[in-house]
Amino acid sequence: MRTKELGRAFALMSAACSVALACGSPSDDDDAGGSSGMSGTAGKGGTSMTGSGGSVGGASQGGTGGSGSGQGGGAGTSAAGNAQAGSAMSGGASGSGSASSGGQGGASMGGANTAGANMGGANMAGATMGGSSGAGMGGAGAANGGSSGTNACGTDTCPFETGVASACKLRFMYGVNYAWQNFAADFGGGSSGITATKSTIQTQLQTMSQNGVNVVRWWVWPNFSGGGVTFDGSGTPTGLGGTTVTDLETALTLADQYGIYLMLTLFSFDNFKSSINPSSQNMATLGVDATKRAALVDKVVRPFARAAAQSAHADRVIAWDVINEPEWAVTGASLYGGDEAFDPDDTCTPVTHAQMETLLKDVITGLRAESEALVTVGAAAMKWRHAWTKLDQDFYQFHIYDWIQSYWPYDKTPAEYGMDDKPIVMGEFPPDGLSGGITYTKLLDSWYANGYAGALTWQDATYKITWSEVKAFADAHPCETKY
């Protein structure tokens, strides 16, 4: 969402995957069996754990594990993954390799490379599905020109070759920001929570679904005033409060009812605002205090993600968005070259880039431990496009409004921005388009044609969606926009 720089308005990875995309459906470490795939190279940096193309169905316990490195990540070896056909095996152990761009590797059940990819061993320059647990069931299917194989998921017949992959489907992640019915209270707010306001939310989600929305970005705790998180007297998080778990289950049930998926945004830069959050519950305090940060992850983040994973509708969580626009709560120079210095919102208690990165890294580690859903960060703008590239994200997310468009135009490709190592989803933009006659339709058509991986328009009391435009794009791309 826009912040103070609005007043300054005028001052994909292109993953060339085969339609027969090799990928594995999420599963547990003890899943047995798997199908073979072809050997191929990973895209954009280093080799992944390439299976040696022969040995169709050659999975066996104790097979030799290969090693691999992702772009920017360290090499690693799998504990017991087979390197022949990449098929899953009984009791396969998780790999320990690093994810692309320095993230940590996830569970690799099928000999998928130890960089955390489960797209049949496809590195996709950052491991689509990231370090998340999943069964890589093709061989070393490749991104950006490598070969691919088929697997237990079968062949995806949708004619689409760029996007965000989830459950063996490569799609243009299409939808809207909800982002709340009652700010900070939807999840855990009792009489203001999702369960208590179900009829209203039900009507709104139905409207979204009827107009082609497939993914909804929904904020969870943009601050801690809603009662969804409990604290002790020292301000240390102690657990999930109020109606949090019930509201989560209601949200997932409604999502399933209307055939949509949720990108749940855990936090926001608003958590750092001094006027809203008591000093003991300000995210700035939690972020720099190692004990409180660990409590936030262990007592709040992990139980919430675990509750989602245990739901009968767990598949409706397509992604975790760790935080909305964290840049507005960061001060000082960027850790990484090419980005401008941070310019925090005046109402926030800011932290350094290193402190914010550590906080987000710890939250992501907690999410990975409990959930197989994708992970992203709701970055404010291309202005700070490198800020979170060292985190274990499955896809990048950027926002754009007029002040951003003036300097970082919407119609440049990910490659032109030097950000083609992972898919890019445009997570916020005005539903009425940008200044200069850049309409909603023009934005969507450009991003779709230029290899972006999705778009979720903003809406609130000021920004009103024209549903016919949303539906028209979905109707023009009926399978590419549906998981």
GROMACS .gro file of C-alpha atoms in nm:
model
  483
    1MET     CA    1   0.000   0.000   0.000
    2ARG     CA    2   0.121   0.351  -0.064
    3THR     CA    3   0.299   0.545   0.207
    4LYS     CA    4   0.451   0.891   0.240
    5GLU     CA    5   0.628   0.880  -0.096
    6LEU     CA    6   0.292   0.911  -0.268
    7GLY     CA    7   0.344   1.284  -0.246
    8ARG     CA    8   0.651   1.244  -0.462
    9ALA     CA    9   0.467   1.095  -0.755
   10PHE     CA   10   0.606   1.339  -0.999
   11ALA     CA   11   0.942   1.456  -0.828
   12LEU     CA   12   0.987  -1.446  -1.362
   13MET     CA   13   1.173  -1.503  -1.383
   14SER     CA   14   1.121  -1.616  -1.735
   15ALA     CA   15   1.107  -1.982  -1.649
   16ALA     CA   16   1.097  -2.152  -1.990
   17CYS     CA   17   0.959  -2.476  -1.859
   18SER     CA   18   0.818  -2.740  -2.085
   19VAL     CA   19   0.442  -2.782  -2.084
   20ALA     CA   20   0.517  -3.128  -1.954
   21LEU     CA   21   0.657  -2.969  -1.639
   22ALA     CA   22   0.850  -3.194  -1.405
   23CYS     CA   23   0.747  -3.128  -1.053
   24GLY     CA   24   0.645  -3.309  -0.741
   25SER     CA   25   0.337  -3.271  -0.530
   26PRO     CA   26   0.405  -3.179  -0.167
   27SER     CA   27   0.439  -3.482   0.052
   28ASP     CA   28   0.589  -3.602   0.377
   29ASP     CA   29   0.941  -3.731   0.423
   30ASP     CA   30   0.819  -4.090   0.449
   31ASP     CA   31   0.644  -4.099   0.111
   32ALA     CA   32   0.765  -4.388  -0.096
   33GLY     CA   33   0.805  -4.436  -0.466
   34GLY     CA   34   0.837  -4.192  -0.749
   35SER     CA   35   0.873  -4.171  -1.119
   36SER     CA   36   1.168  -4.102  -1.335
   37GLY     CA   37   1.266  -3.791  -1.517
   38MET     CA   38   1.530  -3.671  -1.756
   39SER     CA   39   1.856  -3.514  -1.666
   40GLY     CA   40   1.878  -3.142  -1.721
   41THR     CA   41   2.061  -2.837  -1.604
   42ALA     CA   42   1.932  -2.578  -1.366
   43GLY     CA   43   1.884  -2.226  -1.485
   44LYS     CA   44   2.069  -1.915  -1.389
   45GLY     CA   45   2.362  -2.029  -1.193
   46GLY     CA   46   2.530  -2.348  -1.099
   47THR     CA   47   2.411  -2.699  -1.141
   48SER     CA   48   2.140  -2.867  -0.946
   49MET     CA   49   2.152  -3.227  -0.840
   50THR     CA   50   2.132  -3.375  -1.183
   51GLY     CA   51   2.016  -3.731  -1.192
   52SER     CA   52   2.207  -3.936  -1.438
   53GLY     CA   53   1.932  -3.981  -1.692
   54GLY     CA   54   1.929  -4.359  -1.711
   55SER     CA   55   1.790  -4.580  -1.445
   56VAL     CA   56   1.423  -4.513  -1.510
   57GLY     CA   57   1.245  -4.575  -1.184
   58GLY     CA   58   1.580  -4.642  -1.029
   59ALA     CA   59   1.491  -4.509  -0.689
   60SER     CA   60   1.620  -4.709  -0.402
   61GLN     CA   61   1.696  -4.658  -0.041
   62GLY     CA   62   2.047  -4.550   0.029
   63GLY     CA   63   2.111  -4.434  -0.325
   64THR     CA   64   2.397  -4.198  -0.375
   65GLY     CA   65   2.309  -3.837  -0.312
   66GLY     CA   66   2.445  -3.577  -0.546
   67SER     CA   67   2.549  -3.231  -0.452
   68GLY     CA   68   2.444  -2.906  -0.602
   69SER     CA   69   2.455  -2.539  -0.560
   70GLY     CA   70   2.208  -2.270  -0.648
   71GLN     CA   71   2.294  -1.921  -0.755
   72GLY     CA   72   2.451  -1.755  -0.457
   73GLY     CA   73   2.392  -2.058  -0.237
   74GLY     CA   74   2.645  -2.295  -0.095
   75ALA     CA   75   2.682  -2.651  -0.213
   76GLY     CA   76   2.514  -2.927  -0.024
   77THR     CA   77   2.453  -3.295  -0.030
   78SER     CA   78   2.138  -3.492   0.029
   79ALA     CA   79   2.137  -3.728   0.321
   80ALA     CA   80   1.997  -4.022   0.135
   81GLY     CA   81   1.842  -3.897  -0.187
   82ASN     CA   82   1.900  -4.094  -0.501
   83ALA     CA   83   2.073  -3.926  -0.788
   84GLN     CA   84   1.961  -4.162  -1.063
   85ALA     CA   85   1.603  -4.084  -1.153
   86GLY     CA   86   1.507  -3.844  -0.883
   87SER     CA   87   1.225  -4.061  -0.761
   88ALA     CA   88   1.102  -4.046  -0.406
   89MET     CA   89   1.199  -4.316  -0.166
   90SER     CA   90   1.085  -4.452   0.160
   91GLY     CA   91   1.224  -4.255   0.447
   92GLY     CA   92   1.413  -4.011   0.231
   93ALA     CA   93   1.597  -3.757   0.439
   94SER     CA   94   1.597  -3.388   0.374
   95GLY     CA   95   1.882  -3.230   0.191
   96SER     CA   96   2.107  -2.972   0.343
   97GLY     CA   97   2.206  -2.771   0.042
   98SER     CA   98   2.158  -2.400   0.019
   99ALA     CA   99   1.877  -2.242  -0.175
  100SER     CA  100   1.945  -1.998  -0.452
  101SER     CA  101   2.046  -1.655  -0.333
  102GLY     CA  102   2.160  -1.781   0.003
  103GLY     CA  103   1.836  -1.928   0.136
  104GLN     CA  104   1.830  -2.258   0.315
  105GLY     CA  105   1.749  -2.583   0.146
  106GLY     CA  106   1.434  -2.770   0.225
  107ALA     CA  107   1.330  -3.129   0.244
  108SER     CA  108   1.415  -3.319  -0.067
  109MET     CA  109   1.227  -3.643  -0.080
  110GLY     CA  110   1.289  -3.752  -0.432
  111GLY     CA  111   1.646  -3.676  -0.506
  112ALA     CA  112   1.540  -3.325  -0.597
  113ASN     CA  113   1.843  -3.103  -0.574
  114THR     CA  114   1.962  -2.998  -0.235
  115ALA     CA  115   1.907  -2.638  -0.324
  116GLY     CA  116   1.552  -2.694  -0.206
  117ALA     CA  117   1.384  -2.729  -0.543
  118ASN     CA  118   1.100  -2.971  -0.573
  119MET     CA  119   1.011  -2.895  -0.928
  120GLY     CA  120   1.154  -3.228  -1.040
  121GLY     CA  121   1.500  -3.110  -0.950
  122ALA     CA  122   1.457  -2.788  -1.146
  123ASN     CA  123   1.658  -2.518  -0.975
  124MET     CA  124   1.468  -2.246  -1.161
  125ALA     CA  125   1.737  -2.012  -1.029
  126GLY     CA  126   1.602  -2.000  -0.683
  127ALA     CA  127   1.398  -2.313  -0.655
  128THR     CA  128   1.036  -2.261  -0.728
  129MET     CA  129   0.868  -2.400  -0.421
  130GLY     CA  130   1.192  -2.283  -0.256
  131GLY     CA  131   1.327  -2.467   0.044
  132SER     CA  132   0.983  -2.605   0.112
  133SER     CA  133   0.926  -2.969   0.173
  134GLY     CA  134   0.809  -3.156  -0.133
  135ALA     CA  135   0.878  -3.460  -0.341
  136GLY     CA  136   1.087  -3.394  -0.646
  137MET     CA  137   0.963  -3.673  -0.863
  138GLY     CA  138   1.109  -3.604  -1.203
  139GLY     CA  139   1.482  -3.621  -1.263
  140ALA     CA  140   1.660  -3.292  -1.295
  141GLY     CA  141   1.401  -3.102  -1.494
  142ALA     CA  142   1.542  -2.770  -1.596
  143ALA     CA  143   1.456  -2.406  -1.610
  144ASN     CA  144   1.569  -2.171  -1.885
  145GLY     CA  145   1.644  -2.426  -2.149
  146GLY     CA  146   1.708  -2.751  -1.964
  147SER     CA  147   1.506  -3.059  -2.039
  148SER     CA  148   1.212  -3.171  -1.832
  149GLY     CA  149   1.028  -3.490  -1.753
  150THR     CA  150   0.687  -3.602  -1.646
  151ASN     CA  151   0.599  -3.740  -1.307
  152ALA     CA  152   0.322  -3.869  -1.086
  153CYS     CA  153   0.137  -3.542  -1.132
  154GLY     CA  154   0.095  -3.612  -1.499
  155THR     CA  155   0.122  -3.358  -1.778
  156ASP     CA  156  -0.005  -3.005  -1.728
  157THR     CA  157  -0.204  -2.930  -2.041
  158CYS     CA  158  -0.242  -2.559  -1.977
  159PRO     CA  159  -0.040  -2.377  -2.247
  160PHE     CA  160   0.158  -2.152  -2.016
  161GLU     CA  161   0.534  -2.137  -1.967
  162THR     CA  162   0.603  -1.863  -1.713
  163GLY     CA  163   0.453  -1.804  -1.373
  164VAL     CA  164   0.453  -1.930  -1.016
  165ALA     CA  165   0.443  -2.305  -0.969
  166SER     CA  166   0.228  -2.470  -0.705
  167ALA     CA  167   0.109  -2.831  -0.683
  168CYS     CA  168   0.243  -2.907  -1.031
  169LYS     CA  169   0.066  -2.612  -1.190
  170LEU     CA  170   0.254  -2.321  -1.344
  171ARG     CA  171   0.018  -2.025  -1.349
  172PHE     CA  172  -0.009  -1.648  -1.369
  173MET     CA  173  -0.099  -1.575  -1.005
  174TYR     CA  174  -0.407  -1.363  -1.059
  175GLY     CA  175  -0.628  -1.193  -0.807
  176VAL     CA  176  -0.676  -0.907  -0.564
  177ASN     CA  177  -0.578  -0.775  -0.224
  178TYR     CA  178  -0.861  -0.812   0.022
  179ALA     CA  179  -0.672  -0.701   0.244
  180TRP     CA  180  -0.898  -0.690   0.549
  181GLN     CA  181  -1.257  -0.665   0.665
  182ASN     CA  182  -1.147  -0.521   1.001
  183PHE     CA  183  -0.787  -0.401   1.008
  184ALA     CA  184  -0.567  -0.614   1.239
  185ALA     CA  185  -0.873  -0.798   1.375
  186ASP     CA  186  -0.977  -1.040   1.099
  187PHE     CA  187  -0.761  -1.314   1.250
  188GLY     CA  188  -0.823  -1.327   1.623
  189GLY     CA  189  -1.048  -1.027   1.676
  190GLY     CA  190  -1.346  -1.201   1.831
  191SER     CA  191  -1.658  -1.005   1.735
  192SER     CA  192  -1.454  -0.835   1.461
  193GLY     CA  193  -1.294  -1.153   1.336
  194ILE     CA  194  -1.363  -1.354   1.023
  195THR     CA  195  -1.593  -1.604   1.193
  196ALA     CA  196  -1.812  -1.335   1.347
  197THR     CA  197  -1.834  -1.139   1.021
  198LYS     CA  198  -1.858  -1.448   0.801
  199SER     CA  199  -2.171  -1.345   0.609
  200THR     CA  200  -2.016  -1.017   0.494
  201ILE     CA  201  -1.687  -1.179   0.399
  202GLN     CA  202  -1.870  -1.459   0.224
  203THR     CA  203  -2.045  -1.212  -0.004
  204GLN     CA  204  -1.719  -1.036  -0.085
  205LEU     CA  205  -1.530  -1.356  -0.163
  206GLN     CA  206  -1.816  -1.474  -0.380
  207THR     CA  207  -1.794  -1.152  -0.583
  208MET     CA  208  -1.421  -1.202  -0.625
  209SER     CA  209  -1.462  -1.562  -0.738
  210GLN     CA  210  -1.738  -1.480  -0.985
  211ASN     CA  211  -1.512  -1.224  -1.149
  212GLY     CA  212  -1.215  -1.449  -1.209
  213VAL     CA  213  -1.013  -1.392  -0.891
  214ASN     CA  214  -0.807  -1.698  -0.805
  215VAL     CA  215  -0.568  -1.566  -0.537
  216VAL     CA  216  -0.654  -1.328  -0.252
  217ARG     CA  217  -0.384  -1.148  -0.053
  218TRP     CA  218  -0.516  -1.120   0.303
  219TRP     CA  219  -0.344  -0.946   0.596
  220VAL     CA  220  -0.320  -1.130   0.928
  221TRP     CA  221  -0.156  -0.911   1.198
  222PRO     CA  222  -0.059  -0.572   1.048
  223ASN     CA  223  -0.039  -0.465   1.411
  224PHE     CA  224  -0.110  -0.640   1.740
  225SER     CA  225  -0.413  -0.438   1.849
  226GLY     CA  226  -0.670  -0.694   1.736
  227GLY     CA  227  -0.598  -0.957   2.000
  228GLY     CA  228  -0.469  -1.226   1.766
  229VAL     CA  229  -0.134  -1.247   1.947
  230THR     CA  230  -0.084  -1.262   2.322
  231PHE     CA  231   0.210  -1.114   2.518
  232ASP     CA  232   0.343  -1.136   2.871
  233GLY     CA  233   0.423  -0.836   3.087
  234SER     CA  234   0.762  -0.786   2.925
  235GLY     CA  235   0.619  -0.778   2.574
  236THR     CA  236   0.736  -1.126   2.483
  237PRO     CA  237   0.489  -1.310   2.256
  238THR     CA  238   0.325  -1.605   2.433
  239GLY     CA  239   0.089  -1.749   2.174
  240LEU     CA  240  -0.214  -1.714   1.951
  241GLY     CA  241  -0.495  -1.519   2.112
  242GLY     CA  242  -0.864  -1.461   2.072
  243THR     CA  243  -1.035  -1.638   1.784
  244THR     CA  244  -0.723  -1.670   1.568
  245VAL     CA  245  -0.738  -2.044   1.495
  246THR     CA  246  -1.115  -2.042   1.441
  247ASP     CA  247  -1.090  -1.743   1.208
  248LEU     CA  248  -0.813  -1.910   1.010
  249GLU     CA  249  -1.024  -2.223   0.963
  250THR     CA  250  -1.324  -2.015   0.857
  251ALA     CA  251  -1.112  -1.831   0.602
  252LEU     CA  252  -0.980  -2.157   0.458
  253THR     CA  253  -1.328  -2.309   0.446
  254LEU     CA  254  -1.465  -2.007   0.258
  255ALA     CA  255  -1.169  -2.011   0.022
  256ASP     CA  256  -1.242  -2.373  -0.056
  257GLN     CA  257  -1.612  -2.299  -0.102
  258TYR     CA  258  -1.542  -2.033  -0.363
  259GLY     CA  259  -1.246  -2.199  -0.531
  260ILE     CA  260  -0.987  -1.939  -0.439
  261TYR     CA  261  -0.642  -1.950  -0.278
  262LEU     CA  262  -0.503  -1.730  -0.002
  263MET     CA  263  -0.175  -1.546   0.023
  264LEU     CA  264  -0.165  -1.472   0.394
  265THR     CA  265   0.040  -1.163   0.481
  266LEU     CA  266   0.156  -1.211   0.839
  267PHE     CA  267   0.290  -0.865   0.926
  268SER     CA  268   0.328  -0.512   0.788
  269PHE     CA  269   0.545  -0.208   0.840
  270ASP     CA  270   0.246  -0.091   1.046
  271ASN     CA  271   0.372  -0.326   1.320
  272PHE     CA  272   0.657  -0.075   1.363
  273LYS     CA  273   0.434   0.230   1.411
  274SER     CA  274   0.485   0.386   1.753
  275SER     CA  275   0.137   0.539   1.769
  276ILE     CA  276  -0.039   0.203   1.720
  277ASN     CA  277   0.178  -0.049   1.897
  278PRO     CA  278   0.280  -0.022   2.264
  279SER     CA  279   0.658   0.001   2.284
  280SER     CA  280   0.677  -0.347   2.433
  281GLN     CA  281   0.479  -0.487   2.139
  282ASN     CA  282   0.640  -0.282   1.864
  283MET     CA  283   0.796  -0.503   1.598
  284ALA     CA  284   1.113  -0.297   1.625
  285THR     CA  285   1.158  -0.432   1.977
  286LEU     CA  286   1.072  -0.786   1.873
  287GLY     CA  287   1.301  -0.764   1.572
  288VAL     CA  288   1.619  -0.668   1.758
  289ASP     CA  289   1.568  -0.874   2.075
  290ALA     CA  290   1.676  -1.230   1.997
  291THR     CA  291   1.469  -1.383   2.277
  292LYS     CA  292   1.150  -1.203   2.179
  293ARG     CA  293   1.211  -1.272   1.812
  294ALA     CA  294   1.247  -1.643   1.884
  295ALA     CA  295   0.925  -1.634   2.088
  296LEU     CA  296   0.744  -1.463   1.800
  297VAL     CA  297   0.849  -1.743   1.568
  298ASP     CA  298   0.800  -2.036   1.807
  299LYS     CA  299   0.484  -1.920   1.985
  300VAL     CA  300   0.305  -1.734   1.705
  301VAL     CA  301   0.432  -1.795   1.352
  302ARG     CA  302   0.484  -2.169   1.375
  303PRO     CA  303   0.157  -2.250   1.556
  304PHE     CA  304  -0.036  -2.040   1.303
  305ALA     CA  305   0.132  -2.210   1.006
  306ARG     CA  306   0.084  -2.549   1.175
  307ALA     CA  307  -0.288  -2.484   1.221
  308ALA     CA  308  -0.315  -2.402   0.851
  309ALA     CA  309  -0.123  -2.716   0.753
  310GLN     CA  310  -0.348  -2.934   0.969
  311SER     CA  311  -0.668  -2.795   0.821
  312ALA     CA  312  -0.874  -3.008   0.585
  313HIS     CA  313  -0.838  -2.714   0.347
  314ALA     CA  314  -0.464  -2.664   0.393
  315ASP     CA  315  -0.413  -2.650   0.017
  316ARG     CA  316  -0.599  -2.317   0.009
  317VAL     CA  317  -0.292  -2.143   0.154
  318ILE     CA  318  -0.093  -2.098  -0.165
  319ALA     CA  319   0.166  -1.863  -0.014
  320TRP     CA  320   0.288  -1.689   0.298
  321ASP     CA  321   0.371  -1.322   0.251
  322VAL     CA  322   0.601  -1.261   0.546
  323ILE     CA  323   0.550  -0.886   0.570
  324ASN     CA  324   0.395  -0.601   0.376
  325GLU     CA  325   0.643  -0.334   0.259
  326PRO     CA  326   0.909  -0.374   0.528
  327GLU     CA  327   1.123  -0.106   0.363
  328TRP     CA  328   0.915   0.167   0.533
  329ALA     CA  329   1.048   0.048   0.868
  330VAL     CA  330   1.415   0.029   0.767
  331THR     CA  331   1.672   0.305   0.802
  332GLY     CA  332   2.022   0.358   0.667
  333ALA     CA  333   2.210   0.213   0.374
  334SER     CA  334   2.116  -0.102   0.193
  335LEU     CA  335   2.333  -0.407   0.245
  336TYR     CA  336   2.332  -0.473  -0.127
  337GLY     CA  337   2.464  -0.272  -0.419
  338GLY     CA  338   2.234  -0.101  -0.662
  339ASP     CA  339   1.965  -0.005  -0.412
  340GLU     CA  340   1.908   0.340  -0.271
  341ALA     CA  341   1.931   0.413   0.100
  342PHE     CA  342   1.612   0.346   0.294
  343ASP     CA  343   1.377   0.632   0.381
  344PRO     CA  344   1.154   0.510   0.666
  345ASP     CA  345   0.801   0.625   0.733
  346ASP     CA  346   0.803   0.899   0.996
  347THR     CA  347   0.551   0.713   1.209
  348CYS     CA  348   0.764   0.399   1.237
  349THR     CA  349   1.038   0.302   1.478
  350PRO     CA  350   1.289   0.181   1.217
  351VAL     CA  351   1.553  -0.090   1.232
  352THR     CA  352   1.861  -0.145   1.017
  353HIS     CA  353   1.855  -0.350   0.700
  354ALA     CA  354   2.053  -0.626   0.871
  355GLN     CA  355   1.809  -0.638   1.164
  356MET     CA  356   1.506  -0.656   0.935
  357GLU     CA  357   1.670  -0.924   0.722
  358THR     CA  358   1.741  -1.133   1.032
  359LEU     CA  359   1.380  -1.098   1.151
  360LEU     CA  360   1.239  -1.204   0.815
  361LYS     CA  361   1.486  -1.488   0.780
  362ASP     CA  362   1.382  -1.630   1.118
  363VAL     CA  363   1.012  -1.603   1.033
  364ILE     CA  364   1.069  -1.782   0.702
  365THR     CA  365   1.258  -2.060   0.881
  366GLY     CA  366   0.958  -2.103   1.111
  367LEU     CA  367   0.717  -2.116   0.818
  368ARG     CA  368   0.927  -2.372   0.633
  369ALA     CA  369   0.926  -2.595   0.940
  370GLU     CA  370   0.547  -2.615   0.947
  371SER     CA  371   0.415  -2.552   0.598
  372GLU     CA  372   0.468  -2.651   0.236
  373ALA     CA  373   0.310  -2.331   0.101
  374LEU     CA  374   0.521  -2.089  -0.100
  375VAL     CA  375   0.695  -1.794   0.066
  376THR     CA  376   0.739  -1.434  -0.050
  377VAL     CA  377   0.795  -1.082   0.087
  378GLY     CA  378   0.565  -0.794  -0.011
  379ALA     CA  379   0.837  -0.551  -0.121
  380ALA     CA  380   0.738  -0.187  -0.158
  381ALA     CA  381   0.903  -0.108  -0.490
  382MET     CA  382   1.172  -0.183  -0.745
  383LYS     CA  383   1.357   0.101  -0.574
  384TRP     CA  384   1.486  -0.155  -0.322
  385ARG     CA  385   1.466  -0.459  -0.545
  386HIS     CA  386   1.773  -0.632  -0.404
  387ALA     CA  387   1.678  -0.586  -0.039
  388TRP     CA  388   1.532  -0.931   0.022
  389THR     CA  389   1.699  -1.137  -0.250
  390LYS     CA  390   1.914  -1.323   0.002
  391LEU     CA  391   1.606  -1.459   0.177
  392ASP     CA  392   1.456  -1.800   0.105
  393GLN     CA  393   1.171  -1.679  -0.116
  394ASP     CA  394   0.995  -1.882  -0.384
  395PHE     CA  395   0.899  -1.576  -0.585
  396TYR     CA  396   0.958  -1.203  -0.562
  397GLN     CA  397   0.672  -0.962  -0.503
  398PHE     CA  398   0.680  -0.591  -0.583
  399HIS     CA  399   0.426  -0.310  -0.558
  400ILE     CA  400   0.377  -0.017  -0.794
  401TYR     CA  401   0.198   0.317  -0.771
  402ASP     CA  402   0.247   0.644  -0.958
  403TRP     CA  403   0.549   0.755  -0.752
  404ILE     CA  404   0.721   0.429  -0.842
  405GLN     CA  405   0.616   0.433  -1.206
  406SER     CA  406   0.791   0.769  -1.252
  407TYR     CA  407   1.130   0.608  -1.195
  408TRP     CA  408   1.085   0.233  -1.230
  409PRO     CA  409   0.840   0.190  -1.520
  410TYR     CA  410   0.586  -0.089  -1.529
  411ASP     CA  411   0.674  -0.196  -1.883
  412LYS     CA  412   1.033  -0.306  -1.826
  413THR     CA  413   1.090  -0.680  -1.823
  414PRO     CA  414   1.225  -0.865  -1.518
  415ALA     CA  415   1.551  -0.913  -1.710
  416GLU     CA  416   1.581  -0.538  -1.768
  417TYR     CA  417   1.561  -0.492  -1.393
  418GLY     CA  418   1.812  -0.771  -1.341
  419MET     CA  419   1.550  -0.966  -1.148
  420ASP     CA  420   1.491  -1.270  -1.367
  421ASP     CA  421   1.630  -1.531  -1.127
  422LYS     CA  422   1.288  -1.595  -0.973
  423PRO     CA  423   0.926  -1.531  -1.077
  424ILE     CA  424   0.791  -1.183  -1.005
  425VAL     CA  425   0.435  -1.115  -0.891
  426MET     CA  426   0.310  -0.756  -0.886
  427GLY     CA  427   0.144  -0.772  -0.546
  428GLU     CA  428  -0.017  -0.427  -0.536
  429PHE     CA  429  -0.118  -0.169  -0.795
  430PRO     CA  430  -0.411   0.072  -0.833
  431PRO     CA  431  -0.722  -0.093  -0.982
  432ASP     CA  432  -0.777   0.213  -1.199
  433GLY     CA  433  -0.426   0.192  -1.340
  434LEU     CA  434  -0.146   0.447  -1.339
  435SER     CA  435  -0.128   0.806  -1.457
  436GLY     CA  436  -0.081   0.879  -1.825
  437GLY     CA  437  -0.356   0.654  -1.954
  438ILE     CA  438  -0.200   0.332  -1.824
  439THR     CA  439  -0.519   0.139  -1.756
  440TYR     CA  440  -0.572  -0.179  -1.558
  441THR     CA  441  -0.597  -0.374  -1.881
  442LYS     CA  442  -0.280  -0.219  -2.022
  443LEU     CA  443  -0.087  -0.307  -1.705
  444LEU     CA  444  -0.206  -0.667  -1.703
  445ASP     CA  445  -0.146  -0.723  -2.072
  446SER     CA  446   0.206  -0.580  -2.043
  447TRP     CA  447   0.302  -0.788  -1.740
  448TYR     CA  448   0.159  -1.102  -1.893
  449ALA     CA  449   0.345  -1.047  -2.220
  450ASN     CA  450   0.672  -0.947  -2.050
  451GLY     CA  451   0.706  -1.262  -1.842
  452TYR     CA  452   0.582  -1.150  -1.503
  453ALA     CA  453   0.431  -1.426  -1.292
  454GLY     CA  454   0.117  -1.265  -1.155
  455ALA     CA  455  -0.072  -0.953  -1.049
  456LEU     CA  456  -0.292  -0.873  -0.748
  457THR     CA  457  -0.465  -0.536  -0.759
  458TRP     CA  458  -0.516  -0.323  -0.449
  459GLN     CA  459  -0.859  -0.221  -0.318
  460ASP     CA  460  -0.985  -0.015  -0.025
  461ALA     CA  461  -1.225   0.271   0.043
  462THR     CA  462  -1.032   0.490  -0.202
  463TYR     CA  463  -0.931   0.237  -0.464
  464LYS     CA  464  -1.241   0.076  -0.612
  465ILE     CA  465  -1.217  -0.225  -0.839
  466THR     CA  466  -1.397  -0.233  -1.172
  467TRP     CA  467  -1.493  -0.598  -1.166
  468SER     CA  468  -1.565  -0.619  -1.536
  469GLU     CA  469  -1.198  -0.543  -1.608
  470VAL     CA  470  -1.081  -0.806  -1.362
  471LYS     CA  471  -1.313  -1.062  -1.518
  472ALA     CA  472  -1.217  -0.972  -1.874
  473PHE     CA  473  -0.851  -1.059  -1.817
  474ALA     CA  474  -0.942  -1.385  -1.646
  475ASP     CA  475  -1.179  -1.473  -1.930
  476ALA     CA  476  -0.903  -1.402  -2.184
  477HIS     CA  477  -0.670  -1.644  -1.999
  478PRO     CA  478  -0.907  -1.904  -1.854
  479CYS     CA  479  -0.658  -2.174  -1.756
  480GLU     CA  480  -0.342  -1.965  -1.713
  481THR     CA  481  -0.500  -1.772  -1.425
  482LYS     CA  482  -0.644  -2.072  -1.235
  483TYR     CA  483  -0.460  -2.303  -0.997
   0.00000   0.00000   0.00000
